[in-house]
Amino acid sequence: MNDLNPAQREAVRHIDGPLLVLAGAGSGKTRVITRKIAWLIEACGLSPRHICAVTFTNKAAREMRERVGRLLPQGARGLRVSTFHALGLEIIRRETAAAGRRPGFSIFDADDSAGVVRDLLRQEHGEVDRGLIESVRSRLSSWKNALLDPVSAAEVVDGPIDQLALALFGEYEAHLAAFNAVDFDDLITLPVRLLERDPALLERWQGQIRYLLVDEYQDTNLCQYRLVRLLVGVRGALTAVGDDDQSIYSWRGARPDNLARLADDFPRLKVVKLEQNYRSTGRILRCANALIAHNPHLFEKRLWSEVGHGDPVRVLACNDAEHEAQKVASEILHHRFVHRTPLRDFAILYRGNHQSRLFEKALREHELAYRISGGSSFFAASEVKDIAAYLRLLVNPDDDAAFLRIVNTPRREIGRTTVERLTAWARQRGLGLRRVCTELGLAGEIGERAAARLADFAHWLDGLERRAADQPAAAVARAVVEESGYAVWLEAQCGDSARAARRMENVEELIGWMERAAERDEEARSLANALSRLALLDLLDRNQEEEGDAITLATLHAAKGLEFPHVFLVGFEEELLPHHASLEETALEEERRLAYVGITRAQRSLTLTWARRRKRAGELVECTPSRFLDELPGDELQREGGGEPVDEARSRERGRAHLAHLKAMLKK
């Protein structure tokens, strides 16, 4: 406890009822959670297997688990530290029959769910565009997260998209059950429904989880809140940690008012505020406090720091978007020249992914290494999804989405007409596609040659499935790749051996990931468990595992939870931040919280940039600084590029930095 401040110490020691910890940015909330876990085990005598800590990303869960491991090297066996979805998956796996599924069920990602929606729409409306498919899928997802079923959803229908989604809702759920699959939303909604309708099951899980700690509580949606409420029960053995000022996920159902609801649900709720910031300088925090003060608050708090006053927050006015990108690259070069700063200390943060292109171009021109955080996921690459689909089909023969993805990948001369007839036959028989491939009557429906090809394919899968019973997941995956001829097919598809080799490297990395997972945990050796973990990996996992000296480029959403010595918050102008689609009052409050998150990522220096002109829809338009700039304290800002006097010494220094960098590039 010696290195905790008084508020942190109070939060760790309080166990006599439910606790809400209001943790401002950089206030040491992860330290509080991990120390509290150690306190519960060592001082209170609670077994680790009765403690559960949940958060929103695998990265955060991994960091929490590692910290607890360092505090209690021998005493944390059985402790649950996971994401909400991983906890929900554990409940479903232990209560599979009650959840209406069979062992080996598949987890459908957004693409798989969209495939089901597409097929259902085609049956009634023929070919439909991707935008409509995604709109319907998104509506179904939001209803499920609000715990609405097809009956209750009928009461909130508004508009033609809702009508279309409602017409498919029941069939969509029936298809998931027929495929022996769950979608990502089901990982929370199914456990909630199970616990609500079965008192004995609820009592059993409340007995298993006797103390619950929840990180980033402001990001919970209605369904996640209900799951927490059910698991905690009347005991109120709960520590919730959150910050309503950092609630930036309303678009995916997050409800910051869940923080306020705790007081209604738990009259004995104690509130502890963590206001001391260990991350940023005083000037950065005064800007953050002044900005967020313009939002209404569930709870009042004000960040403060002993780090020191720090440099002024710089505001750079640029001529246009290209000038902005070059200016930021120049500032990084200058800082490195003067202070020998490693590239990993810099971050460029922006509101939308489209803003990264010009910064990437400028950094490449200056040979400055960078990485994009929150970009395309490794596990979303088509070649990775292909191999994963094979493995899913081995674990769950009823996973028709996986079957359709790989039945002709690589080519097996099984055409679209054959697949359509096979699908109709399977529907008529009430069986999955893989199961009907070996039925005697199939040849009469699709022809002898097509039936023979499908039977060969199914028999090969049967053999792989038998081997998967006693071989590690990585070995099965390698057998799939080699025996299917995937590498040869991929090279033919790419028409470029170098590109094919890069994509095969992703396949090898997938197999390597399975091998490493099995080395860390014996349970991950089995194919079913390896696939469950694969399905739950979040977008940031691979980006966060990358090492090396590189500048981070990230959206404000992806930057949450990160911190950097030097931050450039770019595009700080009207219609970018705040975004043009978010100018009504409630959305404006979330945009302000996004800006607050960006500001509080900075440790030692913060630079805000905006452009006087920018291309929108192919036209060059005049821009104005963000209204949020007027909400910052003027005496903490240093404005440049807006007619203010030029710092000649700094200009000469920057010129020398560029010259030194150019010489280094030429020498290389």
XYZ file of C-alpha atoms in Angstrom:
668
model
C 0.000 0.000 0.000
C 2.982 2.322 0.453
C 2.999 3.596 -3.134
C -0.753 4.310 -3.229
C -2.199 7.755 -2.573
C -4.946 8.099 0.103
C -7.844 7.824 -2.377
C -6.328 4.752 -4.060
C -5.731 3.147 -0.660
C -9.332 3.791 0.362
C -10.619 2.188 -2.853
C -8.459 -0.908 -2.349
C -9.469 -1.472 1.278
C -13.217 -0.917 0.966
C -14.969 -4.306 0.940
C -18.035 -3.624 3.134
C -20.354 -2.972 0.212
C -20.475 -1.951 -3.447
C -17.902 0.608 -4.555
C -17.743 3.011 -7.491
C -14.255 4.325 -8.254
C -14.388 7.468 -10.402
C -10.983 7.209 -12.047
C -9.875 10.220 -14.057
C -7.464 9.811 -16.988
C -4.008 8.695 -15.862
C -5.057 8.313 -12.218
C -3.786 4.745 -11.743
C -7.017 2.778 -12.036
C -5.323 -0.459 -13.182
C -3.046 -0.245 -10.149
C -6.114 0.054 -7.902
C -7.859 -2.929 -9.497
C -4.806 -5.205 -9.321
C -3.941 -4.174 -5.747
C -7.540 -4.779 -4.729
C -7.404 -8.302 -6.146
C -4.239 -8.920 -4.102
C -5.913 -7.383 -1.013
C -8.978 -9.645 -1.397
C -6.753 -12.729 -1.621
C -4.066 -11.931 0.962
C -5.802 -9.736 3.537
C -9.397 -10.961 3.222
C -8.712 -14.657 2.584
C -10.919 -14.886 -0.524
C -9.952 -17.696 -2.888
C -8.743 -16.477 -6.314
C -11.215 -18.802 -8.047
C -14.079 -16.781 -6.511
C -12.786 -13.448 -7.862
C -13.539 -12.182 -11.366
C -12.218 -9.012 -13.055
C -13.682 -7.980 -16.410
C -12.734 -5.306 -18.915
C -13.288 -4.598 -22.605
C -10.126 -5.592 -24.480
C -7.807 -8.570 -24.440
C -4.879 -6.161 -24.065
C -6.302 -4.642 -20.869
C -7.148 -8.090 -19.467
C -3.661 -9.367 -20.289
C -1.995 -6.386 -18.603
C -4.172 -6.822 -15.511
C -3.392 -10.532 -15.316
C 0.358 -9.898 -15.639
C 0.319 -7.274 -12.881
C -1.540 -9.560 -10.502
C 0.940 -12.326 -11.368
C 3.815 -10.070 -10.317
C 2.067 -9.187 -7.047
C 1.115 -12.784 -6.238
C 3.526 -15.111 -8.108
C 2.142 -18.259 -6.469
C -1.227 -17.163 -5.139
C -3.435 -16.276 -8.099
C -4.288 -19.702 -9.563
C -7.931 -19.883 -10.615
C -8.384 -16.100 -10.830
C -10.668 -14.973 -13.678
C -9.403 -11.920 -15.566
C -11.090 -11.573 -18.932
C -13.179 -9.495 -21.296
C -16.962 -9.396 -20.970
C -17.264 -11.586 -24.062
C -14.796 -14.167 -22.747
C -16.757 -14.402 -19.475
C -19.989 -14.807 -21.432
C -18.372 -17.516 -23.553
C -17.304 -19.381 -20.410
C -20.875 -19.320 -19.096
C -22.298 -20.588 -22.400
C -19.693 -23.364 -22.652
C -20.511 -24.574 -19.151
C -24.261 -24.278 -19.738
C -24.332 -25.306 -23.399
C -27.533 -27.359 -23.282
C -29.423 -24.672 -21.358
C -28.275 -22.143 -23.975
C -29.800 -24.265 -26.748
C -26.486 -25.212 -28.335
C -24.368 -28.353 -28.666
C -20.675 -28.730 -27.759
C -18.344 -27.335 -30.424
C -20.655 -24.428 -31.319
C -19.204 -21.735 -33.608
C -18.832 -18.038 -32.868
C -19.954 -15.918 -35.817
C -18.189 -12.613 -36.390
C -19.813 -9.623 -38.115
C -19.033 -11.029 -41.598
C -20.625 -14.381 -40.769
C -23.708 -12.657 -39.352
C -23.942 -10.469 -42.457
C -23.811 -13.644 -44.568
C -26.856 -15.035 -42.764
C -28.707 -11.730 -43.200
C -27.755 -11.650 -46.906
C -29.111 -15.147 -47.510
C -32.369 -14.361 -45.715
C -32.834 -11.133 -47.667
C -32.130 -12.896 -50.967
C -34.871 -15.437 -50.304
C -37.471 -12.664 -50.153
C -36.012 -9.804 -52.205
C -33.397 -11.252 -54.580
C -29.997 -9.567 -54.795
C -29.520 -6.712 -52.311
C -26.673 -4.250 -51.830
C -24.107 -4.501 -49.043
C -25.265 -1.265 -47.425
C -28.731 -2.683 -46.804
C -27.294 -5.949 -45.460
C -25.092 -4.064 -42.993
C -27.951 -1.767 -41.929
C -30.170 -4.756 -41.126
C -27.361 -6.610 -39.347
C -26.561 -3.528 -37.294
C -30.227 -3.099 -36.312
C -30.455 -6.734 -35.174
C -27.267 -6.287 -33.156
C -28.536 -3.136 -31.411
C -31.841 -4.842 -30.539
C -30.059 -7.844 -29.083
C -27.784 -5.625 -27.003
C -30.907 -3.886 -25.692
C -32.222 -7.364 -24.732
C -35.110 -7.176 -27.208
C -36.512 -10.309 -28.814
C -38.607 -10.384 -32.017
C -41.772 -9.672 -30.005
C -40.487 -6.745 -27.943
C -38.555 -5.304 -30.911
C -41.891 -4.808 -32.698
C -42.678 -2.049 -30.190
C -39.666 0.081 -31.202
C -39.797 -0.355 -34.995
C -39.329 2.944 -36.819
C -38.913 3.095 -40.597
C -38.457 0.626 -43.470
C -35.040 -0.705 -42.336
C -36.525 -1.582 -38.950
C -39.486 -3.286 -40.633
C -37.136 -5.346 -42.788
C -34.956 -6.291 -39.811
C -37.992 -7.247 -37.723
C -39.274 -9.542 -40.483
C -35.934 -11.403 -40.418
C -35.276 -11.375 -36.662
C -36.944 -14.692 -35.802
C -35.472 -16.478 -38.824
C -32.017 -15.073 -38.098
C -32.110 -16.493 -34.568
C -33.420 -19.826 -35.884
C -30.575 -20.011 -38.415
C -27.962 -19.428 -35.705
C -29.460 -22.280 -33.685
C -29.552 -24.534 -36.764
C -25.885 -23.748 -37.492
C -25.071 -24.519 -33.835
C -23.608 -21.020 -33.681
C -23.755 -17.860 -31.618
C -22.932 -14.342 -32.759
C -20.868 -11.852 -30.732
C -23.978 -10.275 -29.219
C -25.124 -13.702 -27.982
C -21.968 -13.989 -25.869
C -23.613 -11.491 -23.487
C -27.340 -11.811 -24.212
C -27.503 -15.614 -23.856
C -25.853 -15.646 -20.381
C -28.195 -12.846 -19.245
C -31.282 -14.754 -20.381
C -29.999 -17.993 -18.818
C -29.332 -16.339 -15.460
C -32.659 -14.503 -15.486
C -34.834 -17.517 -16.168
C -33.058 -20.187 -14.083
C -32.720 -19.323 -10.354
C -30.652 -22.453 -9.631
C -28.169 -21.615 -12.398
C -27.988 -18.004 -11.163
C -27.278 -19.143 -7.610
C -24.539 -21.461 -8.870
C -22.750 -18.668 -10.765
C -23.149 -16.202 -7.909
C -21.483 -18.846 -5.741
C -18.605 -19.134 -8.188
C -18.084 -15.364 -8.562
C -18.146 -13.941 -5.043
C -16.394 -10.689 -5.853
C -16.613 -8.875 -9.196
C -14.396 -6.022 -10.413
C -15.392 -4.164 -13.594
C -13.045 -1.840 -15.484
C -14.212 0.941 -17.862
C -17.718 0.755 -16.399
C -18.856 3.807 -18.400
C -18.525 1.697 -21.563
C -21.040 -0.966 -20.513
C -24.232 -1.271 -22.522
C -27.604 -2.314 -21.104
C -26.903 -6.023 -21.594
C -23.474 -5.927 -19.930
C -24.915 -3.896 -17.060
C -27.625 -6.523 -16.569
C -25.015 -9.317 -16.538
C -23.048 -7.506 -13.819
C -26.209 -6.875 -11.803
C -27.191 -10.552 -11.973
C -23.766 -11.890 -10.982
C -23.383 -9.458 -8.067
C -26.880 -10.102 -6.697
C -27.943 -8.772 -3.307
C -24.455 -9.165 -1.805
C -23.184 -6.155 -3.697
C -19.628 -7.519 -3.716
C -18.641 -5.197 -6.551
C -15.981 -2.653 -7.448
C -16.841 -0.681 -10.586
C -14.176 1.610 -12.027
C -15.091 4.212 -14.612
C -15.013 7.790 -15.848
C -18.061 9.397 -17.462
C -15.728 11.964 -19.091
C -14.180 9.168 -21.178
C -17.421 7.620 -22.434
C -16.933 7.666 -26.234
C -18.755 4.543 -27.428
C -22.458 5.491 -27.533
C -22.491 4.339 -31.185
C -22.032 0.758 -29.962
C -24.547 1.036 -27.120
C -22.376 2.280 -24.223
C -24.409 4.046 -21.546
C -22.450 6.302 -19.165
C -25.606 6.694 -17.089
C -24.944 3.110 -15.928
C -22.587 4.800 -13.434
C -25.516 6.738 -11.968
C -27.782 3.658 -11.980
C -25.419 1.969 -9.530
C -26.591 4.340 -6.786
C -30.215 3.394 -7.496
C -29.502 -0.335 -7.517
C -27.157 -0.246 -4.518
C -28.281 2.288 -1.857
C -25.116 1.498 0.165
C -22.853 2.432 -2.764
C -19.636 4.170 -1.748
C -17.976 6.563 -4.235
C -14.221 7.203 -4.272
C -12.709 9.765 -6.674
C -9.220 9.340 -8.126
C -8.268 12.852 -9.227
C -4.469 12.823 -8.992
C -3.062 12.334 -12.482
C 0.342 10.637 -12.827
C 0.615 11.086 -16.574
C 0.423 14.682 -17.773
C 1.853 18.106 -17.013
C -0.232 20.733 -15.240
C -0.814 22.763 -18.408
C -2.180 19.767 -20.320
C -4.507 18.932 -17.421
C -5.775 22.510 -17.115
C -6.717 22.387 -20.788
C -8.450 19.030 -20.309
C -10.354 20.238 -17.213
C -11.459 23.473 -18.913
C -12.728 21.602 -21.985
C -14.697 18.887 -20.198
C -16.244 21.413 -17.778
C -18.551 22.402 -20.656
C -20.270 18.983 -20.442
C -22.927 18.114 -17.844
C -21.550 15.696 -15.238
C -22.888 12.741 -13.323
C -20.114 13.296 -10.782
C -17.879 16.339 -10.391
C -14.111 15.820 -10.375
C -11.026 17.783 -11.357
C -7.697 16.288 -12.346
C -4.490 17.620 -10.807
C -0.841 16.630 -11.073
C 2.495 16.938 -9.317
C 4.402 16.292 -12.558
C 5.089 20.012 -13.069
C 3.763 22.989 -15.020
C 5.176 21.920 -18.394
C 5.349 23.668 -21.766
C 2.388 25.544 -23.292
C -0.009 23.577 -25.481
C 0.909 24.536 -29.055
C -1.764 25.350 -31.649
C -0.491 25.200 -35.247
C -2.529 26.808 -38.027
C -1.633 25.196 -41.390
C -2.368 26.268 -44.959
C -4.011 23.001 -46.023
C -4.102 19.268 -45.233
C -0.812 18.550 -47.057
C 0.918 21.392 -45.195
C -0.483 20.028 -41.911
C 1.024 16.578 -42.552
C 4.393 18.014 -43.588
C 4.366 20.350 -40.577
C 3.824 17.483 -38.143
C 6.601 15.420 -39.775
C 8.881 18.477 -39.562
C 8.082 18.970 -35.861
C 8.942 15.334 -35.132
C 12.234 15.645 -37.043
C 13.074 18.805 -35.108
C 12.286 17.228 -31.735
C 14.419 14.172 -32.541
C 17.322 16.376 -33.650
C 17.284 18.460 -30.465
C 16.343 15.841 -27.861
C 17.277 12.484 -29.483
C 13.704 11.341 -28.853
C 12.801 7.786 -29.975
C 9.972 7.565 -32.518
C 7.826 5.441 -30.193
C 7.410 8.523 -27.966
C 5.301 10.281 -30.641
C 1.637 9.786 -31.534
C -0.503 11.387 -34.246
C -4.184 11.180 -33.292
C -7.160 11.991 -35.529
C -10.956 11.717 -35.601
C -11.335 9.472 -38.671
C -9.233 6.797 -40.397
C -9.307 8.713 -43.709
C -7.076 11.405 -42.164
C -4.095 9.062 -41.853
C -3.223 8.893 -45.582
C -1.418 12.233 -45.884
C 0.468 11.692 -42.620
C 1.604 8.257 -43.776
C 2.824 9.827 -47.040
C 4.757 12.573 -45.209
C 6.343 10.124 -42.765
C 7.374 7.782 -45.599
C 8.966 10.669 -47.482
C 11.113 11.432 -44.437
C 11.786 7.719 -43.770
C 10.151 7.921 -40.348
C 8.823 4.516 -39.254
C 5.190 4.370 -38.100
C 2.502 1.895 -37.124
C -1.264 2.292 -37.361
C -3.071 1.319 -34.170
C -6.607 0.048 -34.556
C -6.236 -0.511 -38.292
C -7.077 -3.685 -40.166
C -6.908 -6.745 -37.962
C -4.528 -9.561 -38.822
C -7.315 -12.000 -37.998
C -9.592 -10.309 -40.556
C -7.246 -11.136 -43.476
C -9.044 -13.358 -46.004
C -6.372 -16.097 -45.935
C -6.544 -16.255 -42.128
C -10.334 -16.448 -42.240
C -10.138 -19.214 -44.875
C -8.034 -21.489 -42.659
C -10.105 -20.587 -39.600
C -13.262 -21.584 -41.529
C -11.812 -25.057 -42.227
C -11.052 -25.488 -38.538
C -14.492 -24.238 -37.491
C -16.105 -26.816 -39.759
C -14.073 -29.605 -38.145
C -15.285 -28.589 -34.678
C -18.872 -27.798 -35.709
C -20.163 -29.762 -38.745
C -23.316 -27.590 -38.781
C -21.404 -24.344 -39.396
C -22.830 -23.689 -42.864
C -21.198 -20.253 -43.075
C -17.770 -21.883 -42.774
C -18.738 -24.609 -45.285
C -19.830 -22.075 -47.903
C -16.598 -20.119 -47.474
C -14.250 -23.029 -48.145
C -16.175 -25.639 -50.153
C -14.490 -24.342 -53.315
C -11.408 -22.715 -51.727
C -9.097 -23.983 -53.197
C -10.997 -24.873 -56.356
C -12.683 -28.309 -56.313
C -14.885 -27.861 -59.391
C -17.885 -27.383 -57.125
C -19.769 -24.551 -58.814
C -22.402 -22.129 -57.584
C -25.294 -24.108 -59.072
C -24.123 -27.240 -57.238
C -23.915 -25.326 -53.978
C -27.388 -23.827 -54.457
C -28.895 -27.275 -55.099
C -26.978 -28.702 -52.146
C -28.336 -25.907 -49.931
C -31.915 -26.591 -51.049
C -31.451 -30.336 -50.373
C -29.973 -29.663 -46.931
C -32.873 -27.376 -46.051
C -35.333 -30.016 -47.170
C -33.557 -32.620 -45.026
C -33.184 -30.272 -42.049
C -29.421 -30.931 -41.854
C -26.189 -28.981 -42.183
C -24.426 -28.784 -45.554
C -21.443 -30.891 -44.527
C -23.685 -33.647 -43.172
C -25.696 -34.081 -46.408
C -22.611 -34.328 -48.646
C -22.464 -38.101 -48.132
C -26.214 -38.891 -48.309
C -27.179 -41.520 -50.874
C -30.010 -39.494 -52.412
C -27.851 -36.466 -53.157
C -26.672 -37.674 -56.583
C -30.264 -37.633 -57.832
C -30.497 -33.942 -56.911
C -27.171 -32.573 -58.170
C -25.709 -35.239 -60.490
C -23.200 -38.052 -60.051
C -19.978 -36.090 -60.681
C -20.886 -33.193 -58.389
C -22.026 -35.608 -55.686
C -18.755 -37.545 -55.939
C -16.693 -34.347 -55.511
C -18.724 -33.315 -52.460
C -18.424 -36.809 -50.960
C -14.631 -36.750 -51.424
C -14.503 -33.350 -49.737
C -16.666 -34.529 -46.822
C -14.643 -37.747 -46.334
C -11.433 -35.710 -46.208
C -12.979 -33.460 -43.550
C -14.108 -36.546 -41.601
C -10.521 -37.808 -41.526
C -9.224 -34.452 -40.356
C -11.873 -34.335 -37.637
C -10.758 -37.727 -36.311
C -7.141 -36.535 -36.232
C -8.185 -33.324 -34.460
C -9.422 -35.390 -31.508
C -5.860 -36.153 -30.381
C -3.610 -33.767 -32.342
C -2.822 -30.172 -31.301
C -4.694 -27.390 -33.092
C -1.555 -26.150 -34.863
C -0.863 -29.587 -36.369
C -4.434 -29.829 -37.679
C -4.183 -26.343 -39.200
C -0.928 -27.257 -40.940
C -2.533 -30.433 -42.319
C -5.410 -28.368 -43.726
C -2.992 -26.009 -45.500
C -0.778 -28.745 -46.928
C -3.438 -31.295 -47.916
C -5.772 -28.735 -49.499
C -2.995 -27.290 -51.675
C -3.808 -23.846 -50.324
C -0.371 -22.313 -51.025
C -0.423 -23.323 -54.715
C -3.980 -22.029 -55.118
C -3.098 -18.746 -53.378
C -0.192 -18.098 -55.752
C -2.459 -18.727 -58.735
C -5.051 -16.364 -57.258
C -2.542 -13.580 -56.597
C -0.720 -13.877 -59.898
C 2.280 -12.490 -58.037
C 4.597 -14.777 -56.087
C 5.752 -11.968 -53.752
C 2.176 -11.061 -52.788
C 1.269 -14.732 -52.374
C 4.311 -15.205 -50.128
C 3.217 -12.280 -47.931
C -0.256 -13.769 -47.562
C 1.187 -17.196 -46.773
C 3.250 -15.527 -44.054
C -0.078 -14.624 -42.429
C -1.140 -18.267 -42.562
C 2.167 -19.310 -40.971
C 1.699 -16.627 -38.324
C -1.760 -18.038 -37.539
C -0.286 -21.512 -37.027
C 2.543 -20.006 -34.983
C -0.018 -18.171 -32.831
C -1.728 -21.511 -32.117
C 1.591 -23.090 -31.169
C 2.446 -20.217 -28.800
C -1.026 -20.292 -27.240
C -0.664 -24.036 -26.541
C 2.744 -23.452 -24.946
C 1.254 -20.841 -22.613
C -1.868 -22.832 -21.727
C -2.465 -26.579 -22.159
C -6.205 -25.966 -22.755
C -5.408 -24.053 -25.966
C -3.926 -27.250 -27.414
C -7.388 -28.520 -28.370
C -8.868 -27.242 -31.617
C -12.182 -26.174 -30.029
C -10.487 -24.076 -27.345
C -7.988 -22.570 -29.804
C -10.860 -21.491 -32.078
C -12.767 -19.908 -29.185
C -9.732 -17.812 -28.310
C -9.172 -16.919 -31.943
C -12.750 -15.670 -32.271
C -12.403 -13.435 -29.219
C -9.205 -11.663 -30.223
C -9.959 -7.953 -30.567
C -8.765 -5.560 -33.262
C -5.896 -4.087 -31.264
C -4.274 -7.354 -30.226
C -1.822 -7.693 -33.086
C -1.017 -3.996 -33.251
C -0.188 -3.935 -29.559
C 2.114 -6.943 -29.899
C 4.219 -5.204 -32.540
C 7.457 -3.836 -31.160
C 10.102 -1.496 -32.475
C 10.755 2.213 -32.694
C 7.865 3.726 -34.631
C 5.426 6.643 -34.455
C 1.875 5.622 -33.559
C -0.965 6.761 -35.841
C -4.399 6.162 -34.320
C -7.978 7.352 -34.241
C -9.109 8.903 -30.982
C -11.260 5.834 -30.334
C -8.298 3.476 -30.812
C -6.030 5.674 -28.651
C -8.166 5.319 -25.530
C -6.153 3.591 -22.813
C -2.817 4.555 -24.398
C -0.370 7.309 -23.466
C 2.572 8.971 -25.188
C 5.178 11.561 -24.189
C 4.415 13.723 -27.257
C 0.993 13.905 -28.915
C -0.142 15.677 -32.096
C -3.936 15.986 -32.131
C -4.571 16.851 -35.787
C -7.602 18.114 -37.689
C -8.704 20.167 -34.662
C -11.343 22.007 -36.676
C -15.068 22.261 -37.238
C -16.673 19.307 -39.071
C -13.733 17.044 -38.163
C -13.670 17.485 -34.376
C -16.522 17.939 -33.721
C -17.532 15.716 -36.626
C -20.056 17.207 -39.065
C -22.554 14.434 -38.291
C -22.401 15.126 -34.539
C -23.388 18.757 -34.174
C -26.642 18.255 -32.247
C -26.232 18.753 -28.502
C -26.030 15.174 -27.133
C -23.636 14.060 -29.886
C -21.590 17.232 -29.348
C -20.989 16.191 -25.743
C -19.482 12.892 -26.912
C -17.297 14.737 -29.454
C -16.052 16.900 -26.579
C -15.258 13.742 -24.615
C -13.318 12.452 -27.646
C -11.235 15.635 -27.681
C -10.728 15.245 -23.912
C -9.478 11.682 -24.419
C -7.052 12.905 -27.071
C -5.692 15.693 -24.856
C -5.222 13.383 -21.866
C -3.142 10.892 -23.895
C -0.257 13.415 -23.779
C 2.352 13.191 -21.036
C 4.876 15.985 -21.699
C 3.864 17.892 -24.825
C 0.638 18.419 -26.759
C 0.261 20.037 -30.191
C -3.120 20.811 -31.785
C -3.190 21.397 -35.554
C -5.855 22.659 -37.967
C -5.918 23.532 -41.679
C -7.377 26.682 -43.251
C -8.395 24.722 -46.352
C -9.165 21.062 -46.854
C -10.568 18.905 -49.646
C -14.059 17.570 -49.018
C -15.857 15.501 -51.657
C -13.152 16.546 -54.153
C -13.594 20.287 -53.532
C -11.277 22.630 -51.636
C -13.282 24.275 -48.832
C -12.444 26.913 -46.219
C -12.115 25.563 -42.667
C -12.381 27.118 -39.209
C -10.745 26.032 -35.957
C -12.740 23.700 -33.716
C -15.155 25.371 -31.330
C -13.379 23.329 -28.649
C -10.324 25.545 -29.112
C -12.307 28.481 -27.681
C -13.094 26.372 -24.603
C -9.408 25.952 -23.720
C -7.685 28.471 -21.412
C -5.930 30.970 -23.684
C -3.048 31.576 -21.279
C -2.032 27.892 -21.563
C -1.854 27.996 -25.381
C 0.929 29.037 -27.735
C -0.537 29.830 -31.163
C 1.614 29.626 -34.296
C 0.964 30.143 -37.992
C -1.919 32.549 -37.561
C -0.010 35.791 -38.069
C 1.856 35.483 -34.756
C 5.567 36.471 -34.722
C 7.894 33.683 -35.936
C 10.444 32.260 -33.480
C 13.600 32.783 -35.561
C 15.816 30.601 -33.350
C 13.355 27.723 -33.546
C 13.071 28.160 -37.315
C 16.880 27.956 -37.740
C 16.994 24.914 -35.453
C 14.330 23.200 -37.541
C 16.304 23.921 -40.700
C 19.395 22.296 -39.193
C 17.316 19.276 -38.206
C 16.082 18.840 -41.786
C 19.606 19.193 -43.147
C 20.991 16.617 -40.697
C 18.182 14.206 -41.579
C 18.786 14.707 -45.298
C 22.514 13.981 -44.871
C 21.694 10.813 -42.930
C 19.327 9.653 -45.702
C 21.932 10.338 -48.400
C 24.612 8.487 -46.442
C 22.256 5.515 -46.099
